[in-house]
Short mmCIF file of C-alpha atoms in Angstrom, two decimals:
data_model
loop_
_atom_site.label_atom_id
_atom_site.label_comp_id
_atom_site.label_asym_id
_atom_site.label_seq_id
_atom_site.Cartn_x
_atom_site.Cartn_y
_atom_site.Cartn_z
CA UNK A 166 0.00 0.00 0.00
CA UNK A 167 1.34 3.70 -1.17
CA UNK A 168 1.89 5.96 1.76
CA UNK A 169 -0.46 8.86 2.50
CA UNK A 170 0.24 11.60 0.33
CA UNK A 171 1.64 15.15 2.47
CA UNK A 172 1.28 18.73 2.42
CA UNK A 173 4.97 18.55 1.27
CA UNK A 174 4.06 16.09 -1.54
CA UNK A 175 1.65 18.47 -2.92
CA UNK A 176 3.85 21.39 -2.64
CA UNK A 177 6.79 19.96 -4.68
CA UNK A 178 4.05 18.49 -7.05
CA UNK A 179 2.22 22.02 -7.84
CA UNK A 180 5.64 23.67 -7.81
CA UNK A 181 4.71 26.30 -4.83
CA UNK A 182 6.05 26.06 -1.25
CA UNK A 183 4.04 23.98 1.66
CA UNK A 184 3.03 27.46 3.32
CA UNK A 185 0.73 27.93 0.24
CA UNK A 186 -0.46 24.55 0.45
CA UNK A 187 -1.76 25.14 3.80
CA UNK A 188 -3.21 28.84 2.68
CA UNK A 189 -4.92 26.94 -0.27
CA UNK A 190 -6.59 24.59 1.97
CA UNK A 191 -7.78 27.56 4.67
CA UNK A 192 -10.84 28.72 3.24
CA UNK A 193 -10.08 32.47 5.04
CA UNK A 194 -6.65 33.07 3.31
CA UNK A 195 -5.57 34.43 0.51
CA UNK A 196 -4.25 32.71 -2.69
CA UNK A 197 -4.44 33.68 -6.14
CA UNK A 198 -7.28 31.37 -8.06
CA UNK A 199 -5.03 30.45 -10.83
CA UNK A 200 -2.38 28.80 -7.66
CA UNK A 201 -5.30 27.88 -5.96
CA UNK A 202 -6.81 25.41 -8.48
CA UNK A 203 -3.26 24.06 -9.38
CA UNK A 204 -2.61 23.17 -5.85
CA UNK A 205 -5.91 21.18 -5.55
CA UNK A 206 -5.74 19.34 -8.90
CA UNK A 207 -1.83 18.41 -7.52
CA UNK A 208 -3.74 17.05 -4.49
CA UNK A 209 -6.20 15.23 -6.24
CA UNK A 210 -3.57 13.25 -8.33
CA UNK A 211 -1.67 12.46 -5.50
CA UNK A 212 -5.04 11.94 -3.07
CA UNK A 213 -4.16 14.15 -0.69
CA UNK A 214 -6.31 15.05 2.34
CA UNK A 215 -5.11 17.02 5.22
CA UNK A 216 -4.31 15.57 8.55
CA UNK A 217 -7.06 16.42 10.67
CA UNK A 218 -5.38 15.24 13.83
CA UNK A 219 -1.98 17.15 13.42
CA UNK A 220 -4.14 20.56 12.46
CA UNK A 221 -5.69 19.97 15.75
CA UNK A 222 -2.42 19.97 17.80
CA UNK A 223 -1.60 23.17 16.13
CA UNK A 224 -5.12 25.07 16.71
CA UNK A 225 -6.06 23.07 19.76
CA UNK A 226 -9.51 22.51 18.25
CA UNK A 227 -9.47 18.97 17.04
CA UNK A 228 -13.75 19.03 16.94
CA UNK A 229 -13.10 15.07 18.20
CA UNK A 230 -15.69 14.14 20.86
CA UNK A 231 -14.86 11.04 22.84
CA UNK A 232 -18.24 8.83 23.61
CA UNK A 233 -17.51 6.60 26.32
CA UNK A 234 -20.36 3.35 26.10
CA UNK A 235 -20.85 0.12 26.76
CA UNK A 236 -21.55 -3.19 24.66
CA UNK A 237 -24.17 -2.32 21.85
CA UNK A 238 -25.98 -5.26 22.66
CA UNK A 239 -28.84 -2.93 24.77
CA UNK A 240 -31.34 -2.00 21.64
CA UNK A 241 -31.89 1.73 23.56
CA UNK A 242 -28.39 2.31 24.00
CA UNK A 243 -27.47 1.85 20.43
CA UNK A 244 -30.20 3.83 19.43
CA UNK A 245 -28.80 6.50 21.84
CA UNK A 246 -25.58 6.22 20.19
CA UNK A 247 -26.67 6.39 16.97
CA UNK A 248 -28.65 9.59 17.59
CA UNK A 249 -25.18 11.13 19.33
CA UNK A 250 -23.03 10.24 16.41
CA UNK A 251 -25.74 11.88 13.77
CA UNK A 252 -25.76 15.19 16.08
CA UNK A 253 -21.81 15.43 16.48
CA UNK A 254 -21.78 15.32 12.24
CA UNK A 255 -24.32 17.86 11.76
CA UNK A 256 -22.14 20.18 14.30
CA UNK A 257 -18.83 18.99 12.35
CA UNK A 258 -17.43 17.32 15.23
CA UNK A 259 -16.18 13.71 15.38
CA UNK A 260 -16.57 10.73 17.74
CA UNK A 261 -14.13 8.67 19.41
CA UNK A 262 -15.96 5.72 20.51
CA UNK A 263 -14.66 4.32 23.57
CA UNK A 264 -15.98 0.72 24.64
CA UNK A 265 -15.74 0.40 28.67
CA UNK A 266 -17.38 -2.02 30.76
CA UNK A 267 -18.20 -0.62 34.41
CA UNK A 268 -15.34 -1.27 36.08
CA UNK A 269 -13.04 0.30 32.76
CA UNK A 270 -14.91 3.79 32.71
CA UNK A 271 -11.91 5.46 34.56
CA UNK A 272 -8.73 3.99 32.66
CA UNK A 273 -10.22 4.76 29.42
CA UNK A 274 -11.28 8.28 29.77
CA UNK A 275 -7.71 8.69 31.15
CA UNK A 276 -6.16 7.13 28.06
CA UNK A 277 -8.91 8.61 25.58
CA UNK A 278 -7.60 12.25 27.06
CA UNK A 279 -4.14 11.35 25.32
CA UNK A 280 -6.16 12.79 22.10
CA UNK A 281 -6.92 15.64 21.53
CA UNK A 282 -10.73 15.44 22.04
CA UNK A 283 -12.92 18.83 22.83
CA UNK A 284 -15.09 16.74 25.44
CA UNK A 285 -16.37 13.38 26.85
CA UNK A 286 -19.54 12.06 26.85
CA UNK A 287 -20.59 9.07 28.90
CA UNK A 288 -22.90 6.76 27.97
CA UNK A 289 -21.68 3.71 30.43
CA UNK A 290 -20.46 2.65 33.99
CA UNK A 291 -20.48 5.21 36.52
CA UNK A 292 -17.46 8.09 36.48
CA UNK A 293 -15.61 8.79 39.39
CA UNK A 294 -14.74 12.17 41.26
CA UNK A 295 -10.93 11.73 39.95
CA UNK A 296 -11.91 11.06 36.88
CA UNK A 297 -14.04 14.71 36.35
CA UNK A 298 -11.28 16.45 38.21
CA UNK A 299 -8.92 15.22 35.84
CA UNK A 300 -11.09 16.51 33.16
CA UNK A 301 -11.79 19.75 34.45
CA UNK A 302 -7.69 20.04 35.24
CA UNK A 303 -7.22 19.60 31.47
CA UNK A 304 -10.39 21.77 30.61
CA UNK A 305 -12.18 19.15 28.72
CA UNK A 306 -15.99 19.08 28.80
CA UNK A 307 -17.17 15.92 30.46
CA UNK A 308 -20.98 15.05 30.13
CA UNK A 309 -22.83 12.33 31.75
CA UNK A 310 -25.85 11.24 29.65
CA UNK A 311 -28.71 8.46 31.09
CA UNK A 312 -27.31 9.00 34.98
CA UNK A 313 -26.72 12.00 37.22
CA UNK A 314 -24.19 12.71 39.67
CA UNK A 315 -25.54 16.02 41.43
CA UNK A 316 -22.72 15.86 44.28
CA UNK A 317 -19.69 15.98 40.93
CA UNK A 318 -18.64 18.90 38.96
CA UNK A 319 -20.03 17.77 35.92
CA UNK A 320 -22.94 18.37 33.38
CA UNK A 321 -25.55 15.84 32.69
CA UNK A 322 -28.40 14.92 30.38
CA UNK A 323 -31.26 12.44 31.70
CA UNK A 324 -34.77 11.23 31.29
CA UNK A 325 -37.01 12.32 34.39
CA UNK A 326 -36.74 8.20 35.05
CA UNK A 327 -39.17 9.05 38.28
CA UNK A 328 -42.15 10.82 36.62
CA UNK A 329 -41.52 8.15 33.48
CA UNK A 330 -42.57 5.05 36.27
CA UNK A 331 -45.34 6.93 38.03
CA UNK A 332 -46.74 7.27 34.69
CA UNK A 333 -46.17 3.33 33.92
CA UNK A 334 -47.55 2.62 37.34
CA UNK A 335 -50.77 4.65 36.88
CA UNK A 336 -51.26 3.46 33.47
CA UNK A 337 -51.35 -0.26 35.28
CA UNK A 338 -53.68 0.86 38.18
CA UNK A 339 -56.08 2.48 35.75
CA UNK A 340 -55.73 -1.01 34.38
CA UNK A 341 -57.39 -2.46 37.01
CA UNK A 342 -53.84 -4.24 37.91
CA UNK A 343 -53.25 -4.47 42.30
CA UNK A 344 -50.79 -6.96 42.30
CA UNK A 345 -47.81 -5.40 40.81
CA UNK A 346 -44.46 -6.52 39.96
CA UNK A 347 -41.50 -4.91 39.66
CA UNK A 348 -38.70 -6.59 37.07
CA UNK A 349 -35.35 -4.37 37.07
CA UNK A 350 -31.46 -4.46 35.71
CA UNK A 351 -28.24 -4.39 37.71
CA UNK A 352 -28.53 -2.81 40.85
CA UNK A 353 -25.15 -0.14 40.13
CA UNK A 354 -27.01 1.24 37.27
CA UNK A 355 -28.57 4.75 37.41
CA UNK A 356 -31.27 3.85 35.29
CA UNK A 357 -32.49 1.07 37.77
CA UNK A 358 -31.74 2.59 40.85
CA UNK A 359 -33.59 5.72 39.79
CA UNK A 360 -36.82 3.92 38.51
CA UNK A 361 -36.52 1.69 41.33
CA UNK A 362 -37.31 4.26 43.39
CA UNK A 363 -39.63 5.90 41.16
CA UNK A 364 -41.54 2.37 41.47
CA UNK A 365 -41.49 2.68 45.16
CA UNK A 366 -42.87 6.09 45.50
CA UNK A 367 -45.51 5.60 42.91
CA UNK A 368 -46.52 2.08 44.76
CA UNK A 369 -47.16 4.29 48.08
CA UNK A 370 -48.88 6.95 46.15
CA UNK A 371 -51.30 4.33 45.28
CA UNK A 372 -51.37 2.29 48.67
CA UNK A 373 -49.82 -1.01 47.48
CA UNK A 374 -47.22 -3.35 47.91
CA UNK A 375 -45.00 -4.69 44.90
CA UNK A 376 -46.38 -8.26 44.53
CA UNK A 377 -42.51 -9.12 43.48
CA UNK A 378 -39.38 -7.46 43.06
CA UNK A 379 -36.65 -8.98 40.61
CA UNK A 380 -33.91 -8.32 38.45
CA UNK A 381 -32.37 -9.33 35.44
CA UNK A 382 -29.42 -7.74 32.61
CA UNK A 383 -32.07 -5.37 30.53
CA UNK A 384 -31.93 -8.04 27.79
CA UNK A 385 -34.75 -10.06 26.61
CA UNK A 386 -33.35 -13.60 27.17
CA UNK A 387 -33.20 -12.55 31.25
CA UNK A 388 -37.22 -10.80 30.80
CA UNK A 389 -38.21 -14.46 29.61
CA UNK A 390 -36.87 -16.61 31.76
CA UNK A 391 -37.91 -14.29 34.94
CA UNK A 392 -41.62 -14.22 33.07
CA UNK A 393 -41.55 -18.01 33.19
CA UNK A 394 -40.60 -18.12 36.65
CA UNK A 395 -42.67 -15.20 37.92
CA UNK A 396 -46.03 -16.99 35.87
CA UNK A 397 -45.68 -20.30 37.17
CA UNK A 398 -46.57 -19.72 40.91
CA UNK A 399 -50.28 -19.55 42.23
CA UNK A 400 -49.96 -16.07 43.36
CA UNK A 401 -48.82 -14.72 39.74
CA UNK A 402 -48.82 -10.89 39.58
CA UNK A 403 -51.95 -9.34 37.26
CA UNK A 404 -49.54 -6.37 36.26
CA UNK A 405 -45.71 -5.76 36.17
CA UNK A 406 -43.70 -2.89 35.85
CA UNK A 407 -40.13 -3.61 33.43
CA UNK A 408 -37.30 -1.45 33.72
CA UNK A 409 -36.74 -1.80 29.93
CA UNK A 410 -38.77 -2.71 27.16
CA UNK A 411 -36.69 -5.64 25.96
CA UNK A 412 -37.41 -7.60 29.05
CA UNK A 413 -41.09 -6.22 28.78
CA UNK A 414 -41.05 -7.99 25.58
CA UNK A 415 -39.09 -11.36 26.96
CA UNK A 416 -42.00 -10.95 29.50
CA UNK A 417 -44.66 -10.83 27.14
CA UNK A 418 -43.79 -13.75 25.54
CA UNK A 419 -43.80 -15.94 28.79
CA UNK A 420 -47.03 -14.91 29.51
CA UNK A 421 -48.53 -15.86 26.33
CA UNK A 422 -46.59 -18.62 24.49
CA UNK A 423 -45.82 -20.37 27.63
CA UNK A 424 -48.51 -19.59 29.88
CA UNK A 425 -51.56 -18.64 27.48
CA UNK A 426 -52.60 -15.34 29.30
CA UNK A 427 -54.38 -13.20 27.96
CA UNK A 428 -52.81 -9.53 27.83
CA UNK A 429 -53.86 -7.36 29.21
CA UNK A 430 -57.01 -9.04 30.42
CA UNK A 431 -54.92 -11.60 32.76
CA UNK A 432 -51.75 -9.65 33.28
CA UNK A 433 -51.25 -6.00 32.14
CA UNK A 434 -47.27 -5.02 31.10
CA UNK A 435 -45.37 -1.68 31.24
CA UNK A 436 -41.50 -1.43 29.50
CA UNK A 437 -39.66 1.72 29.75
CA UNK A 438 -37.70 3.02 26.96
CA UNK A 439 -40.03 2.66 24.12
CA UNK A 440 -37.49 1.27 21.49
CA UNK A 441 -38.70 0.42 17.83
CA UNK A 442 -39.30 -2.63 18.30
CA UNK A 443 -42.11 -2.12 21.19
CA UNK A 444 -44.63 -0.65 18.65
CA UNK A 445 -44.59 -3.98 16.35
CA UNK A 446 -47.81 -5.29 15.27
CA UNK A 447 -46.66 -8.91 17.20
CA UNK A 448 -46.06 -6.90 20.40
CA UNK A 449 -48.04 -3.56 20.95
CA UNK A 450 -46.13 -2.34 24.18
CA UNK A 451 -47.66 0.39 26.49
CA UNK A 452 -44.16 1.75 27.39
CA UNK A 453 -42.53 4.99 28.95
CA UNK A 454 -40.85 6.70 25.70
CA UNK A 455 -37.21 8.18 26.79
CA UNK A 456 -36.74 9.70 23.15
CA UNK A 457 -33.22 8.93 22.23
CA UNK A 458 -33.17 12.11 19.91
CA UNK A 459 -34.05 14.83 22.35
CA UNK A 460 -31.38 13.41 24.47
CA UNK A 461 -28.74 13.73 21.99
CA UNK A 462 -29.74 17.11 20.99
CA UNK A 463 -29.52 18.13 24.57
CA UNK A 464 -25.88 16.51 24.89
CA UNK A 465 -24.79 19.00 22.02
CA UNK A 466 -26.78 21.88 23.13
CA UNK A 467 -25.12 21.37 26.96
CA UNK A 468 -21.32 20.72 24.93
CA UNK A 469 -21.88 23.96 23.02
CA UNK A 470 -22.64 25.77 25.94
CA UNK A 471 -19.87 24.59 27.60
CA UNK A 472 -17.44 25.45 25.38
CA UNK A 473 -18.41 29.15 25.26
CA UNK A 474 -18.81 29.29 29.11
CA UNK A 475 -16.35 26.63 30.62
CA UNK A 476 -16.26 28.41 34.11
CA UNK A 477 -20.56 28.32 34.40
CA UNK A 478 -22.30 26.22 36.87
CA UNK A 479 -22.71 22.12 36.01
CA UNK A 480 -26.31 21.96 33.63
CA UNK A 481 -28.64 18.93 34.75
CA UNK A 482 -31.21 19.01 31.74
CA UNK A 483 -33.79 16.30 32.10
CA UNK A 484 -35.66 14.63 29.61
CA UNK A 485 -39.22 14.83 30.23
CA UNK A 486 -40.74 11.14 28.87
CA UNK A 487 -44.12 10.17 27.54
CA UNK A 488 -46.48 7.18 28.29
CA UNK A 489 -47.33 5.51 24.82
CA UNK A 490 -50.65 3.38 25.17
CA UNK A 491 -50.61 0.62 23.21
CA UNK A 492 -52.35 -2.28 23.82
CA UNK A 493 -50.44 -3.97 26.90
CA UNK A 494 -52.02 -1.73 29.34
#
């Protein structure tokens, strides 16, 4: 394979001197049209493009965004990313993905800040207070999306994951459902530990006690075999509440290939998340939405922000979400 063409390549090759290379490829600089053109038909023979990365180290404006997430294997999440990647294009900024499981979140930030990148987002694990001084040492942006962490210097983008379970709750009690289970993810999540309690305070709002509280991975081989479980017993729940709406949908179909129920007439089911997926003929979810592209406009609207006022106060945006009825509940 030829090496990559360089400014100094082109130079030699258009006869002018790699100064007026550089001018030629700076849209606010002056070169005469006639050099102009010859410099970038010299650079199209020879495939040049310029070096992004070694521009940045001279301007200290590399417009590369480091997104720190976890395995894609979480429907929502990869939605999420996808939506973050579209919005850092449109604003002519690049991401660095960075793939961290929980207990990686730390060493990898500290490594991805080796680039030069204008900010962090973090989609994954949780992020320690070293970790956001370090940022704020080297003034790069750090920005925690899906979790807060009000006692850290740091800004944050979230769904209101409280109001989004009183309205799945409701939407069950208005069901007619009293015996209500709760099916959740990993305890050291944000997203369960938040809902969790959203599920609690909603429960006592309506004077009841969860009929069950379990947890699974937020995937929908761990909602089937819990729904399996769960269904088998005598004292089977008539409405549960899932943390996610892939284990809503492993639930679902416990409860009617395996167990024939009717839904919702025997059991009623709420997801969170409301993921593509959800609305499918073949499923019909009533599910919390947590729009994936409000968040991701948010995350650039905060990073923007940021980067014309680095010394203002940490932003907390939340996310407001939105009970879709669909035929579940």
């Amino acid at each position: 394979m030829p090496k990559r063409a360089t400014a100094e390549d082109v130079a030699q090759a258009a006869g002018v001197s790699r100064a007026t290379v550089s001018r030629a490829f700076t849209p606010s600089t002056y070169v005469a049209k006639e050099t102009r053109t010859k410099i970038f038909e010299a650079a199209n023979a020879l495939g040049y493009r310029r070096n992004a990365l070694a521009r940045a180290l001279i301007k200290q404006e590399s417009d590369l965004v480091a997104i720190v997430t976890g395995r894609m294997n979480n429907m929502f999440d990869a939605q999420v990313f996808d939506e973050l990647t579209r919005e850092l294009q449109a604003n002519r900024k690049w991401g660095l993905l960075v793939h961290a499981d929980d207990d990686d979140v730390a060493r990898l930030i500290d490594e991805a800040l080796g680039y030069p990148v204008e900010a962090v987002i973090v989609r994954s694990g949780s992020v320690d207070s070293k970790t956001i001084e370090q940022c704020a040492r080297l003034g790069v942006p750090l920005i925690l999306t899906g979790m807060e962490e009000p006692e850290f210097d740091a800004d944050s983008v979230c769904c209101d994951n409280v109001a989004g379970v009183h309205m799945a709750v409701g939407a069950l009690v208005e069901r007619g459902a009293q015996r209500i289970a709760y099916l959740g993810g990993p305890p050291h999540l944000y997203s369960e530990s938040s809902r969790f309690e959203g599920f609690k305070a909603a429960m006592d709002r309506f004077g009841l006690e969860p009929a069950a509280v379990l947890r699974g991975d937020f995937t929908f081989d761990s909602g089937l075999s819990i729904g399996n479980d769960l269904l088998s017993g005598p004292d089977r729940p008539d409405g549960i509440f899932c943390c996610n709406d892939a284990m809503a949908i492993g639930i679902l179909n416990a409860a009617r290939e395996t167990h024939g129920l009717r839904i919702p007439e025997e059991i009623a089911v709420v997801g969170f998340d409301d993921i593509p997926m959800s609305g499918w003929p073949c499923f019909e979810l009533t599910t919390v939405r947590n729009a994936p592209q409000p968040t991701a406009t948010a995350v650039l609207d905060v990073l923007k922000r940021r980067l014309a006022e680095p010394g203002s106060p940490p932003m907390a945006v939340r996310i407001e979400p939105e009970l879709i009825r669909r035929r579940t509940a």
